XYZ file of C-alpha atoms in Angstrom:
726
model
C 0.000 0.000 0.000
C 2.798 2.403 0.882
C 4.651 1.792 -2.384
C 1.454 2.123 -4.415
C 0.553 5.424 -2.741
C 4.098 6.686 -3.255
C 3.942 5.709 -6.924
C 0.623 7.542 -7.331
C 2.004 10.617 -5.573
C 5.046 10.661 -7.843
C 2.791 10.364 -10.896
C 0.664 13.274 -9.703
C 3.778 15.371 -9.090
C 5.107 14.601 -12.573
C 1.814 15.495 -14.210
C 1.597 18.720 -12.189
C 5.163 19.543 -13.191
C 4.389 19.033 -16.874
C 1.190 21.068 -16.565
C 3.096 23.834 -14.768
C 5.757 23.888 -17.457
C 3.121 24.030 -20.180
C 1.114 26.720 -18.396
C 4.185 28.799 -17.587
C 5.356 28.699 -21.199
C 1.901 29.523 -22.547
C 1.461 32.296 -19.999
C 4.851 33.683 -20.882
C 3.991 33.563 -24.550
C 0.598 35.200 -23.977
C 2.210 37.870 -21.854
C 4.714 38.597 -24.588
C 1.924 38.857 -27.125
C -0.186 41.056 -24.861
C 2.643 43.392 -23.865
C 4.267 43.372 -27.253
C 1.232 43.912 -29.425
C 2.763 47.143 -30.637
C 6.306 45.796 -30.614
C 5.882 42.441 -32.353
C 8.000 43.295 -35.375
C 10.385 45.830 -33.880
C 12.976 43.491 -32.395
C 13.077 41.246 -35.459
C 13.319 44.136 -37.903
C 16.016 45.906 -35.903
C 17.993 42.674 -35.654
C 17.780 42.223 -39.420
C 18.862 45.794 -40.038
C 21.806 45.546 -37.603
C 23.008 42.204 -38.949
C 26.478 42.501 -40.404
C 27.056 41.253 -43.919
C 30.188 39.383 -42.873
C 28.247 37.389 -40.310
C 25.371 36.434 -42.594
C 26.870 33.061 -43.414
C 27.428 32.026 -39.808
C 25.157 29.192 -38.623
C 24.578 28.042 -35.060
C 25.749 24.657 -33.956
C 22.875 22.175 -33.775
C 24.559 19.384 -31.855
C 21.353 18.533 -29.996
C 19.440 18.089 -33.256
C 22.267 15.954 -34.623
C 22.292 13.741 -31.538
C 18.503 13.363 -31.725
C 18.614 12.244 -35.352
C 21.572 9.844 -34.929
C 20.817 8.514 -31.450
C 17.077 8.750 -30.672
C 17.428 7.430 -27.110
C 20.170 9.902 -26.322
C 18.157 12.707 -27.893
C 15.101 11.876 -25.779
C 17.305 11.806 -22.687
C 18.678 15.264 -23.448
C 15.236 16.623 -24.255
C 13.842 15.395 -20.937
C 16.600 17.016 -18.897
C 15.666 20.489 -17.578
C 19.210 21.745 -18.177
C 18.988 21.077 -21.918
C 15.295 21.841 -22.440
C 15.373 25.397 -21.125
C 15.655 28.395 -23.405
C 19.166 29.335 -24.631
C 21.035 32.110 -22.885
C 21.183 35.284 -24.959
C 24.192 37.603 -24.788
C 23.003 41.189 -24.682
C 24.830 43.981 -26.439
C 25.909 45.429 -23.106
C 27.460 42.117 -22.046
C 29.214 41.753 -25.385
C 30.550 45.269 -25.027
C 31.898 44.548 -21.550
C 33.637 41.386 -22.752
C 35.139 43.210 -25.728
C 36.387 46.167 -23.676
C 37.843 43.854 -21.026
C 39.635 41.805 -23.681
C 41.084 44.927 -25.282
C 42.334 46.267 -21.954
C 43.941 42.927 -21.114
C 45.636 42.707 -24.519
C 46.945 46.268 -24.234
C 48.404 45.572 -20.786
C 49.942 42.305 -21.988
C 51.578 43.907 -25.032
C 52.803 47.001 -23.209
C 54.225 45.372 -20.105
C 55.702 42.316 -21.793
C 57.489 44.416 -24.421
C 58.774 47.021 -21.973
C 59.735 44.656 -19.150
C 61.455 41.944 -21.153
C 63.365 44.556 -23.183
C 65.436 45.294 -20.079
C 64.117 48.835 -19.318
C 67.474 50.271 -20.294
C 66.116 52.930 -22.618
C 62.403 52.871 -21.754
C 62.052 53.157 -17.950
C 58.957 52.796 -15.770
C 56.937 50.345 -17.902
C 53.931 50.636 -15.577
C 53.557 54.279 -16.641
C 53.261 53.096 -20.240
C 50.544 50.695 -19.085
C 48.721 53.547 -17.338
C 48.804 55.697 -20.472
C 47.730 52.800 -22.730
C 44.659 51.982 -20.627
C 43.763 55.648 -20.200
C 43.631 56.350 -23.942
C 42.039 53.026 -24.906
C 38.508 53.643 -26.202
C 35.801 51.545 -27.787
C 36.720 52.338 -31.412
C 39.895 52.903 -33.396
C 39.073 56.509 -34.232
C 38.314 57.451 -30.626
C 41.578 55.833 -29.519
C 43.519 57.776 -32.166
C 41.936 61.030 -31.001
C 42.689 60.269 -27.343
C 46.278 59.338 -28.202
C 46.650 62.568 -30.151
C 45.240 64.619 -27.262
C 47.839 63.020 -24.994
C 50.845 63.017 -27.322
C 50.664 66.601 -28.650
C 50.859 68.410 -25.278
C 53.279 65.775 -23.960
C 56.123 67.053 -26.149
C 56.301 70.705 -24.931
C 55.607 69.724 -21.315
C 58.328 67.066 -21.442
C 60.846 69.492 -22.982
C 60.240 72.129 -20.304
C 60.237 69.505 -17.536
C 63.483 67.990 -18.801
C 65.215 71.375 -18.785
C 63.987 72.221 -15.283
C 64.963 68.816 -13.899
C 68.474 69.102 -15.298
C 68.892 72.584 -13.815
C 67.597 71.509 -10.413
C 69.728 68.375 -10.454
C 72.830 70.547 -10.629
C 71.954 72.131 -7.270
C 72.759 70.769 -3.876
C 70.237 68.645 -2.038
C 69.371 71.416 0.436
C 68.812 74.056 -2.245
C 66.912 71.544 -4.374
C 64.611 70.750 -1.444
C 63.898 74.437 -0.854
C 63.269 75.269 -4.508
C 61.089 72.251 -5.370
C 57.725 73.406 -3.860
C 57.924 76.805 -5.555
C 58.891 75.306 -8.913
C 56.023 72.801 -8.675
C 53.474 75.484 -7.765
C 54.613 77.766 -10.590
C 54.473 74.956 -13.129
C 51.021 73.956 -11.900
C 49.692 77.495 -12.391
C 51.177 77.716 -15.892
C 49.792 74.367 -17.046
C 46.281 74.939 -15.670
C 45.984 78.500 -16.988
C 47.465 77.764 -20.417
C 44.905 78.750 -23.113
C 46.409 76.806 -26.006
C 43.785 74.500 -27.507
C 46.132 71.526 -27.799
C 46.842 71.539 -24.056
C 44.424 68.788 -23.047
C 44.513 66.181 -20.269
C 46.143 68.732 -17.982
C 45.886 66.490 -14.925
C 47.931 63.769 -16.645
C 50.412 66.309 -18.020
C 50.898 67.747 -14.555
C 51.013 64.438 -12.666
C 52.897 62.129 -15.024
C 55.356 64.363 -16.787
C 55.969 67.603 -14.989
C 55.918 66.448 -11.383
C 57.652 63.101 -11.963
C 60.340 64.739 -14.094
C 61.013 67.536 -11.612
C 60.653 65.642 -8.323
C 62.096 62.202 -9.143
C 65.794 63.217 -9.024
C 65.361 64.539 -5.487
C 63.143 61.663 -4.316
C 65.969 59.141 -4.885
C 68.787 61.163 -3.367
C 70.465 60.207 -0.103
C 68.638 61.944 2.747
C 70.495 60.563 5.751
C 67.495 58.422 6.801
C 68.289 55.259 4.876
C 65.606 52.635 4.530
C 67.247 49.314 5.214
C 64.630 47.365 3.246
C 65.300 49.200 -0.023
C 68.218 48.688 -2.325
C 69.882 51.385 -4.386
C 69.213 54.149 -1.843
C 70.820 57.367 -2.981
C 70.825 56.529 -6.668
C 70.742 59.203 -9.384
C 68.293 59.577 -12.194
C 69.819 59.098 -15.620
C 70.154 62.173 -17.801
C 67.926 60.585 -20.452
C 65.165 59.678 -18.010
C 62.612 62.194 -19.354
C 63.109 61.269 -23.059
C 62.897 57.621 -22.015
C 59.639 58.376 -20.195
C 58.311 59.984 -23.383
C 59.272 56.825 -25.275
C 57.527 54.634 -22.695
C 54.309 56.622 -22.967
C 54.548 56.672 -26.763
C 54.863 52.880 -26.779
C 51.724 52.645 -24.632
C 49.880 54.870 -27.107
C 51.008 52.698 -30.018
C 49.916 49.547 -28.190
C 46.422 50.965 -27.628
C 46.102 51.855 -31.325
C 47.595 48.523 -32.444
C 44.963 46.498 -30.565
C 42.264 48.140 -32.681
C 44.207 47.961 -35.939
C 44.728 44.221 -35.452
C 40.952 43.687 -35.629
C 40.470 45.590 -38.902
C 40.764 42.531 -41.229
C 38.342 40.538 -39.062
C 34.508 40.677 -39.152
C 34.566 42.071 -35.595
C 36.567 45.181 -36.468
C 36.418 47.795 -33.693
C 36.339 50.785 -36.001
C 34.090 53.803 -36.008
C 33.394 53.233 -39.715
C 31.903 49.798 -39.065
C 29.892 51.126 -36.147
C 28.655 54.119 -38.133
C 27.647 51.879 -41.039
C 25.348 49.976 -38.682
C 24.014 53.182 -37.167
C 23.281 54.678 -40.591
C 21.299 51.585 -41.573
C 19.453 51.628 -38.273
C 18.660 55.345 -38.548
C 17.301 54.914 -42.067
C 15.228 51.939 -40.933
C 13.800 53.776 -37.906
C 12.939 56.772 -40.096
C 11.137 54.518 -42.556
C 9.184 52.803 -39.776
C 8.293 56.177 -38.253
C 6.748 57.443 -41.473
C 4.918 54.165 -42.061
C 3.555 54.280 -38.505
C 2.333 57.835 -39.090
C 0.669 56.620 -42.267
C -1.034 53.707 -40.484
C -2.132 55.961 -37.641
C -3.628 58.473 -40.071
C -5.479 55.773 -41.993
C -6.992 54.130 -38.891
C -7.779 57.191 -36.749
C -11.509 57.236 -36.178
C -11.996 53.885 -37.934
C -9.994 51.311 -35.928
C -9.150 52.783 -32.502
C -7.110 49.768 -31.389
C -4.842 49.866 -34.441
C -4.555 53.650 -34.150
C -3.447 53.400 -30.510
C -0.946 50.714 -31.440
C 0.677 52.874 -34.109
C 0.518 55.921 -31.868
C 2.692 53.979 -29.416
C 5.002 53.039 -32.266
C 5.373 56.677 -33.279
C 6.524 57.613 -29.786
C 8.929 54.659 -29.709
C 10.487 55.380 -33.092
C 10.933 59.082 -32.367
C 12.867 58.290 -29.177
C 14.805 55.515 -30.900
C 15.682 57.858 -33.731
C 16.925 60.491 -31.295
C 19.238 58.021 -29.541
C 20.536 56.537 -32.801
C 21.193 59.975 -34.219
C 23.058 60.931 -31.058
C 25.258 57.820 -31.306
C 25.941 58.411 -34.989
C 26.854 62.039 -34.413
C 29.334 61.022 -31.718
C 31.051 58.734 -34.276
C 31.831 61.534 -36.739
C 35.083 62.776 -35.110
C 36.357 59.206 -34.908
C 35.465 58.638 -38.566
C 37.425 61.738 -39.528
C 40.413 60.295 -37.697
C 40.042 57.013 -39.617
C 39.437 58.495 -43.056
C 43.153 58.459 -43.939
C 43.361 54.692 -43.532
C 43.013 52.624 -46.676
C 40.537 50.081 -45.310
C 37.530 52.405 -45.126
C 35.353 52.944 -48.200
C 32.701 55.182 -46.677
C 31.894 58.580 -48.105
C 32.394 60.777 -45.067
C 30.901 63.818 -46.766
C 27.675 61.949 -47.530
C 27.414 60.670 -43.960
C 27.946 64.149 -42.531
C 25.281 65.517 -44.843
C 22.936 62.678 -43.843
C 23.512 63.428 -40.150
C 22.934 67.150 -40.672
C 19.655 66.448 -42.475
C 18.553 63.991 -39.774
C 19.301 66.498 -37.016
C 17.098 69.097 -38.662
C 14.374 66.491 -39.166
C 14.415 65.383 -35.533
C 12.610 68.474 -34.247
C 9.877 67.880 -36.830
C 9.670 64.221 -35.759
C 9.177 65.338 -32.149
C 6.425 67.666 -33.345
C 4.713 64.701 -35.032
C 4.989 62.697 -31.817
C 3.546 65.586 -29.815
C 0.558 65.950 -32.147
C -0.264 62.242 -32.322
C 0.470 60.992 -28.803
C -0.736 63.960 -26.705
C -4.245 65.299 -26.223
C -5.706 68.629 -25.293
C -7.105 69.207 -21.845
C -10.733 68.117 -21.928
C -10.541 66.471 -25.347
C -12.956 63.575 -25.810
C -11.955 60.149 -27.064
C -13.372 58.710 -30.271
C -15.285 56.075 -28.312
C -17.035 58.732 -26.190
C -17.848 61.359 -28.793
C -19.422 60.448 -32.106
C -18.542 63.803 -33.654
C -14.872 63.349 -32.874
C -14.959 59.911 -34.463
C -16.610 61.222 -37.606
C -14.103 64.069 -37.941
C -11.173 61.696 -37.571
C -12.647 59.246 -40.053
C -13.254 62.023 -42.602
C -9.673 63.240 -42.342
C -8.335 59.688 -42.497
C -10.230 59.064 -45.711
C -8.712 62.127 -47.363
C -5.141 61.792 -46.034
C -4.565 58.048 -45.794
C -3.466 57.249 -49.326
C -1.549 60.522 -49.808
C 0.605 60.125 -46.716
C 1.275 56.475 -47.494
C 2.599 57.353 -50.962
C 4.607 60.215 -49.472
C 6.282 57.880 -46.974
C 7.205 55.349 -49.668
C 8.609 57.975 -52.022
C 10.558 59.569 -49.185
C 12.248 56.258 -48.416
C 13.256 55.797 -52.063
C 14.512 59.371 -52.379
C 16.530 59.171 -49.181
C 18.178 55.954 -50.340
C 18.925 57.413 -53.760
C 20.322 60.604 -52.257
C 22.627 59.253 -49.555
C 23.244 55.553 -50.133
C 23.734 55.085 -53.882
C 26.920 55.663 -55.816
C 26.841 58.348 -58.460
C 26.954 56.964 -62.005
C 25.596 57.876 -65.401
C 23.021 55.075 -65.347
C 21.688 56.001 -61.941
C 21.359 59.736 -62.539
C 18.206 59.243 -64.584
C 16.746 56.967 -61.915
C 17.508 59.530 -59.213
C 15.902 62.270 -61.277
C 12.723 60.231 -61.672
C 12.695 59.369 -57.967
C 13.122 62.973 -56.877
C 10.437 64.093 -59.314
C 8.011 61.543 -57.869
C 8.769 62.861 -54.372
C 7.853 66.372 -55.523
C 4.593 65.049 -56.963
C 3.756 63.245 -53.717
C 4.394 66.420 -51.726
C 1.956 68.338 -53.935
C -0.615 65.550 -53.623
C -0.201 65.585 -49.849
C -0.794 69.348 -49.762
C -3.959 69.006 -51.846
C -5.222 66.142 -49.683
C -4.625 68.171 -46.515
C -6.530 71.169 -47.913
C -9.424 68.904 -48.863
C -9.412 67.198 -45.444
C -9.440 70.531 -43.590
C -12.220 71.872 -45.796
C -14.431 68.808 -45.289
C -13.801 68.712 -41.538
C -14.531 72.432 -41.088
C -17.680 72.159 -43.166
C -18.957 69.394 -40.925
C -17.960 71.162 -37.711
C -19.646 74.430 -38.618
C -23.061 72.823 -39.135
C -24.075 73.076 -35.492
C -22.726 74.457 -32.238
C -22.217 71.070 -30.564
C -19.947 69.847 -33.334
C -17.964 73.096 -33.386
C -16.644 72.330 -29.903
C -14.871 69.166 -31.192
C -12.075 70.922 -33.071
C -9.213 69.294 -31.145
C -8.605 66.481 -33.702
C -8.499 69.051 -36.489
C -5.915 71.145 -34.659
C -3.728 68.161 -33.829
C -3.941 66.888 -37.407
C -2.799 70.279 -38.669
C 0.205 70.138 -36.357
C 0.989 66.599 -37.482
C 0.661 67.703 -41.115
C 3.109 70.546 -40.479
C 5.565 68.121 -38.882
C 5.375 65.596 -41.740
C 5.607 68.264 -44.415
C 8.606 69.943 -42.748
C 10.221 66.526 -42.224
C 10.048 65.759 -45.948
C 10.945 69.306 -46.949
C 14.346 69.025 -45.225
C 15.266 66.204 -47.600
C 13.792 68.064 -50.564
C 15.916 71.146 -49.801
C 19.086 69.044 -49.725
C 18.126 67.408 -53.026
C 17.651 70.799 -54.660
C 21.001 72.102 -53.350
C 23.017 68.936 -54.038
C 24.694 70.321 -57.170
C 26.065 73.381 -55.364
C 27.651 71.549 -52.420
C 31.296 70.583 -52.374
C 33.161 68.414 -49.870
C 34.892 70.359 -47.149
C 38.646 69.963 -46.968
C 39.356 69.286 -43.304
C 43.117 68.963 -43.605
C 44.453 71.600 -41.259
C 47.814 73.092 -42.152
C 49.902 74.643 -39.431
C 51.165 77.994 -40.625
C 53.267 80.651 -39.020
C 50.249 82.937 -38.701
C 48.258 80.212 -36.944
C 51.097 79.547 -34.528
C 51.458 83.245 -33.734
C 47.714 83.639 -33.139
C 47.772 80.620 -30.826
C 50.643 82.087 -28.835
C 48.789 85.401 -28.498
C 45.660 83.840 -27.008
C 44.746 85.425 -23.633
C 45.502 83.297 -20.605
C 42.692 81.912 -18.472
C 43.382 84.051 -15.427
C 40.183 86.016 -16.077
C 38.068 82.856 -15.815
C 37.073 82.585 -12.146
C 36.543 78.825 -12.287
C 39.888 78.135 -13.985
C 41.629 80.558 -11.642
C 40.231 78.831 -8.568
C 41.145 75.388 -9.916
C 44.701 76.456 -10.744
C 45.310 78.087 -7.355
C 43.955 75.236 -5.256
C 45.833 72.659 -7.340
C 49.053 74.667 -6.962
C 48.638 74.839 -3.182
C 47.862 71.123 -2.995
C 50.889 70.268 -5.137
C 53.058 72.512 -3.006
C 51.986 70.682 0.150
C 52.446 67.300 -1.547
C 55.962 68.195 -2.682
C 56.975 68.471 0.980
C 57.024 64.670 1.030
C 59.933 64.935 -1.398
C 61.586 68.021 0.066
C 61.644 66.977 3.755
C 64.523 64.495 4.213
C 62.815 62.350 6.855
C 59.650 61.873 4.785
C 61.605 61.336 1.605
C 64.217 58.933 2.907
C 62.525 56.945 5.657
C 58.713 57.155 5.507
C 57.975 57.201 1.786
C 61.114 55.969 0.000
C 61.157 55.328 -2.961
C 57.571 56.378 -3.761
C 57.354 59.846 -2.250
C 56.228 61.300 -5.593
C 52.911 59.429 -5.397
C 51.456 62.012 -3.010
C 51.861 64.735 -5.609
C 50.648 62.485 -8.428
C 47.476 61.791 -6.429
C 46.852 65.484 -5.813
C 47.259 66.263 -9.520
C 44.883 63.438 -10.469
C 41.973 64.201 -8.116
C 41.898 67.961 -8.700
C 38.492 68.927 -10.104
C 36.420 72.093 -10.116
C 33.665 71.239 -7.600
C 33.953 69.769 -4.124
C 31.476 66.969 -4.793
C 33.280 65.775 -7.921
C 36.613 65.877 -6.080
C 35.188 63.873 -3.184
C 33.813 61.185 -5.496
C 37.078 60.877 -7.410
C 39.065 60.641 -4.179
C 36.883 57.785 -2.967
C 37.159 56.012 -6.327
C 40.936 56.344 -6.287
C 41.123 54.915 -2.775
C 38.884 51.957 -3.667
C 40.900 51.238 -6.790
C 44.177 51.387 -4.859
C 42.883 49.085 -2.131
C 41.672 46.477 -4.632
C 44.894 46.560 -6.652
C 47.068 46.517 -3.534
C 45.218 43.566 -2.004
C 45.496 41.532 -5.209
C 49.180 42.408 -5.607
C 49.897 41.279 -2.036
C 48.062 38.021 -2.708
C 50.123 37.376 -5.825
C 53.292 38.233 -3.919
C 52.473 35.636 -1.273
C 51.447 32.763 -3.529
C 54.107 33.166 -6.228
C 57.729 34.091 -6.577
C 58.264 37.816 -6.910
C 60.902 37.363 -9.611
C 58.607 35.178 -11.754
C 57.648 37.729 -14.405
C 55.462 35.326 -16.385
C 53.226 34.498 -13.407
C 52.975 38.133 -12.401
C 52.091 39.140 -15.934
C 49.390 36.451 -16.248
C 47.858 37.427 -12.895
C 47.952 41.086 -13.893
C 46.126 40.392 -17.156
C 43.424 38.437 -15.326
C 42.941 41.227 -12.797
C 42.705 43.896 -15.517
C 40.092 41.835 -17.348
C 38.006 41.442 -14.178
C 38.367 45.113 -13.182
C 37.304 46.296 -16.631
C 34.462 43.792 -16.897
C 32.886 44.778 -13.568
C 33.187 48.508 -14.218
C 30.311 50.638 -13.001
C 29.570 53.087 -15.847
C 28.592 55.772 -13.352
C 31.809 55.339 -11.328
C 34.247 54.068 -13.944
C 37.325 55.737 -12.462
C 37.645 53.248 -9.599
C 37.873 50.210 -11.885
C 40.110 51.960 -14.389
C 42.498 53.096 -11.691
C 42.565 49.608 -10.181
C 43.494 48.231 -13.622
C 46.329 50.740 -13.969
C 47.612 50.462 -10.375
C 48.162 46.714 -10.327
C 51.098 47.014 -12.749
C 52.795 49.815 -10.844
C 52.524 47.907 -7.546
C 53.740 44.546 -8.858
C 56.580 45.743 -11.059
C 57.358 48.838 -9.005
C 58.210 46.630 -6.040
C 60.319 44.361 -8.270
C 62.134 47.318 -9.853
C 62.954 48.894 -6.466
C 63.854 45.591 -4.754
C 61.087 45.780 -2.121
C 58.662 43.083 -1.057
C 55.215 43.406 -2.576
C 53.392 43.533 0.753
C 55.557 46.395 1.997
C 55.448 48.279 -1.295
C 51.675 47.807 -1.660
C 50.896 48.971 1.865
C 53.163 51.986 1.386
C 51.431 52.781 -1.895
C 48.019 52.716 -0.187
C 49.367 54.953 2.584
C 50.747 57.525 0.142
C 47.569 57.568 -1.959
C 45.548 58.116 1.211
C 47.909 60.923 2.202
C 47.493 62.623 -1.163
C 43.727 62.326 -0.933
C 43.658 63.802 2.577
C 46.012 66.601 1.510
C 43.867 67.741 -1.362
C 40.593 67.311 0.553
C 42.045 69.618 3.179
C 42.757 72.231 0.508
C 39.387 71.664 -1.166
C 37.111 71.692 1.878
C 38.945 74.037 4.216
C 40.697 76.556 1.980
C 38.530 76.534 -1.178
C 35.110 75.077 -0.309
C 32.679 75.084 -3.189
C 29.718 72.754 -3.069
C 28.051 71.390 -6.168
C 24.796 72.705 -4.711
C 25.834 76.217 -5.738
C 26.162 75.131 -9.353
C 22.780 73.380 -9.264
C 21.120 76.444 -7.740
C 22.638 78.712 -10.388
C 21.468 76.432 -13.196
C 17.970 76.212 -11.669
C 17.699 79.988 -11.428
C 18.852 80.306 -15.016
C 16.171 77.816 -16.083
C 13.389 79.777 -14.384
C 14.662 83.041 -15.852
C 14.631 81.514 -19.335
C 11.120 80.173 -18.695
C 9.949 83.621 -17.622
C 11.379 85.202 -20.780
C 9.762 82.496 -22.886
C 6.322 83.063 -21.372
C 6.717 86.814 -21.740
C 7.561 86.462 -25.443
C 4.623 84.085 -25.895
C 2.276 86.620 -24.328
C 3.515 89.299 -26.726
C 2.981 87.024 -29.708
C -0.526 86.123 -28.566
C -1.353 89.786 -27.985
C -0.294 90.632 -31.530
C -2.727 88.120 -33.077
C -5.957 89.653 -34.459
C -9.130 88.649 -32.669
C -11.835 86.963 -34.703
C -15.202 88.163 -33.471
C -18.392 86.532 -34.587
C -21.496 88.608 -34.105
C -24.474 87.138 -32.340
C -26.638 87.593 -35.416
C -24.330 85.442 -37.576
C-alpha cells in the first residue's frame, strides 16, 4: 500500500510539473503577445537591419538536433533534462561590449608590459607608466583611440621638454637648495599648465602628474637623505640624464599599443572601427525613419476607424521618435572618430555623404518630435473617439482624405533618401535619381492638396451646429501633425535641390606661421574665475604634496622610494567642484585598495621574480576590473586596472617586497587624498549645490522670458469676433 501510494504521488507530481511547465510557457507567450502587441516586429526588424554582412553566413551549432537524429534514445534523454530543455542564454549587447572592452584592456596591458619589461628597461624606464597611459587612452573604437592618443601626445612634447630642462637645472643644485626650490617650482608649473589657453593643451591632470611632477621631483626623491631605509636597495641613486626622453618613449609605446589592438581587428569581421559602427548606425537610422513614417501613415489611416490599431501605431510613433533620437546621437558622436580614420586605406565610406545625412537627420528630428507631440498627446478636456461620435466622424473624414496621400509620401521619401545618400553616383543612376526625386515632388503636392481637402471637409462638418464646433481638437492636432510631416520631408527636398552646389569640405588643417602666432597670443585663463580657482587650489595642494619629497625624513625613511605618489594623487583628483573631487578621491582609494590587495596576494602565492606568473595574474585582474566597471563610477575600476602594474613591477624594480610596497602605496595615496581634501574643503570650499542652484535659477529666468515672449505674440494676433446675429 505504501509503495502504491508513493507511486501515485510521484505520478501526480510529474503530471503537475508538466502542466506547470506548459502553463508557464503559454502564460509567458501570452504575456509577450499582450505586452508586445505594438512591438511584435520591432525586435526582429532591428535585428535584421543591424546584422552585419560578414556574419550572414554564420550558422549556429545544432549538436542537440544531430544527436537526436543519430541517437534517438540519447536525444530523448537530453530533451527530458531540464538543463537542456530550457531556453538558450542570450548575450546582450551590453554584455558583449563589456567582454570586448575587457579583452582589449587585457591585450593592451599584456603587449605594453611584456614588451617594456622583457626589453630590459634600459632605454624605456617605468613600464607601468606606459601601461597607465595605454589603458587611459584606450577607447571603444579605433578613431576614438587615435583622437585620445593625439590629445595626450601633442601636449606631452612641450611639457616634457620644459620639464626635462627644469629637472636638469635643479639636479645641478645641492640637495638642500633643491629641497627648498622644489615646492615653488612645482606650484609655478602647476599654475602655468592649468591656466594655459592653447587648444592643444588637453589632459592637464595627466600632463601635470605624469610628466611635470615626476620629471622635476624624481631626481630629489631618490637622493640620499640621511634616513636610509634598510629594506630598499639602491638608496641614494641618481636619475639618468635621459630619463625624461625615455619616459616619453615609454608613454609613446603605450599609445602605439592601444592603437595597435584596434588595428589588429580591422581585417576581421569584428573590427572595432568607427566606420563599421557608423555603417550599422546609418542603416538603423534609415530603418527607424522609414518605420516612423509608415507608422504615421497607419495611424492616419486608422484614426476614427480602428481605434485599437490607431493606438498601437501611436505607441510606435513615440517609440520610433525616441529611438531615432538616440541613434542619431550615437551616430553624431562617431563623426570625429570617422574623420580620424578616413586616412586609412581600409575604409570605403563617403564621409561627406554621412555628414550631410547626419545634418539632415538632425534638422528632421525636431519635426519628428512635433509629429509625436501631435499624435500621442491630447488637449485638456478632449474627448476620445469612443465617447464622442462627432470626434470619431471628424477623424474618419480626415483619415479618408489623407490616408493614401501620406502612405505614398512615406514610400517615395524612403526611395529618395536611399537614392540621395546611399547610392553611388553613375551615369546610369542619374536618370533613376531624377525620376525618384520628381516623384517625391509630386507626392508632396498631392499631400498638400489632400490636406486642404481634409481641412475643408472637416470644417464644413464642424460648422453645421454648435455642438460639433466644440470638437475641433482632432483638427488642430492633425494640422500640427501635417506641419511636422511636411517639414520633415521638406528638409530632404531642400538638400536634393542644393546637391549640385555643395562641395566636400577639406578638413586637412595646415599649421602655418600665422596660426602659430595667433595661438601664442591667445589670452591666458586668469580672467576665468573657475579656472583661476582650480589652478590656485591645485598649486597649493601640489606645493603641500611636494613636501614629502623636500623633507629628508619623509623622503628617505617614511615614503622611499615612492614619495612622488602624493603629488601624483593630488594632480589626479583635482576637479572644479567639491562633490566631484570627493567622489574621485573615494574612487581612487577603492581602486588602490583592490589593486594593492590583489598584488599582495600574488606576492604571497608566487615568486616575486617570476615575471610570467605576475604578468598572467595582472592580465586576469585587468580583465576582471574592466568587466565589472560601473559606468557611473568608472574611475575606480580603471584606476585599479592601472595600479596593479605599478605595484607589482614597481616593487620588483625597487627591490622591495610586494606587501611592503603595496601597503606603502596605499598609505601615500591616502595621504594625497587627505592633503587635497584639506585644501578643497577648508581653503577653497565650493559645493556642487551652488552650481545646481545657479542652473535652476537660469532655467526659471529663461522660462519667464519664454512666457513673456509668448504673451507678446498672442497679444499681436488679431481677434476673430463673430457677431451674435451670424
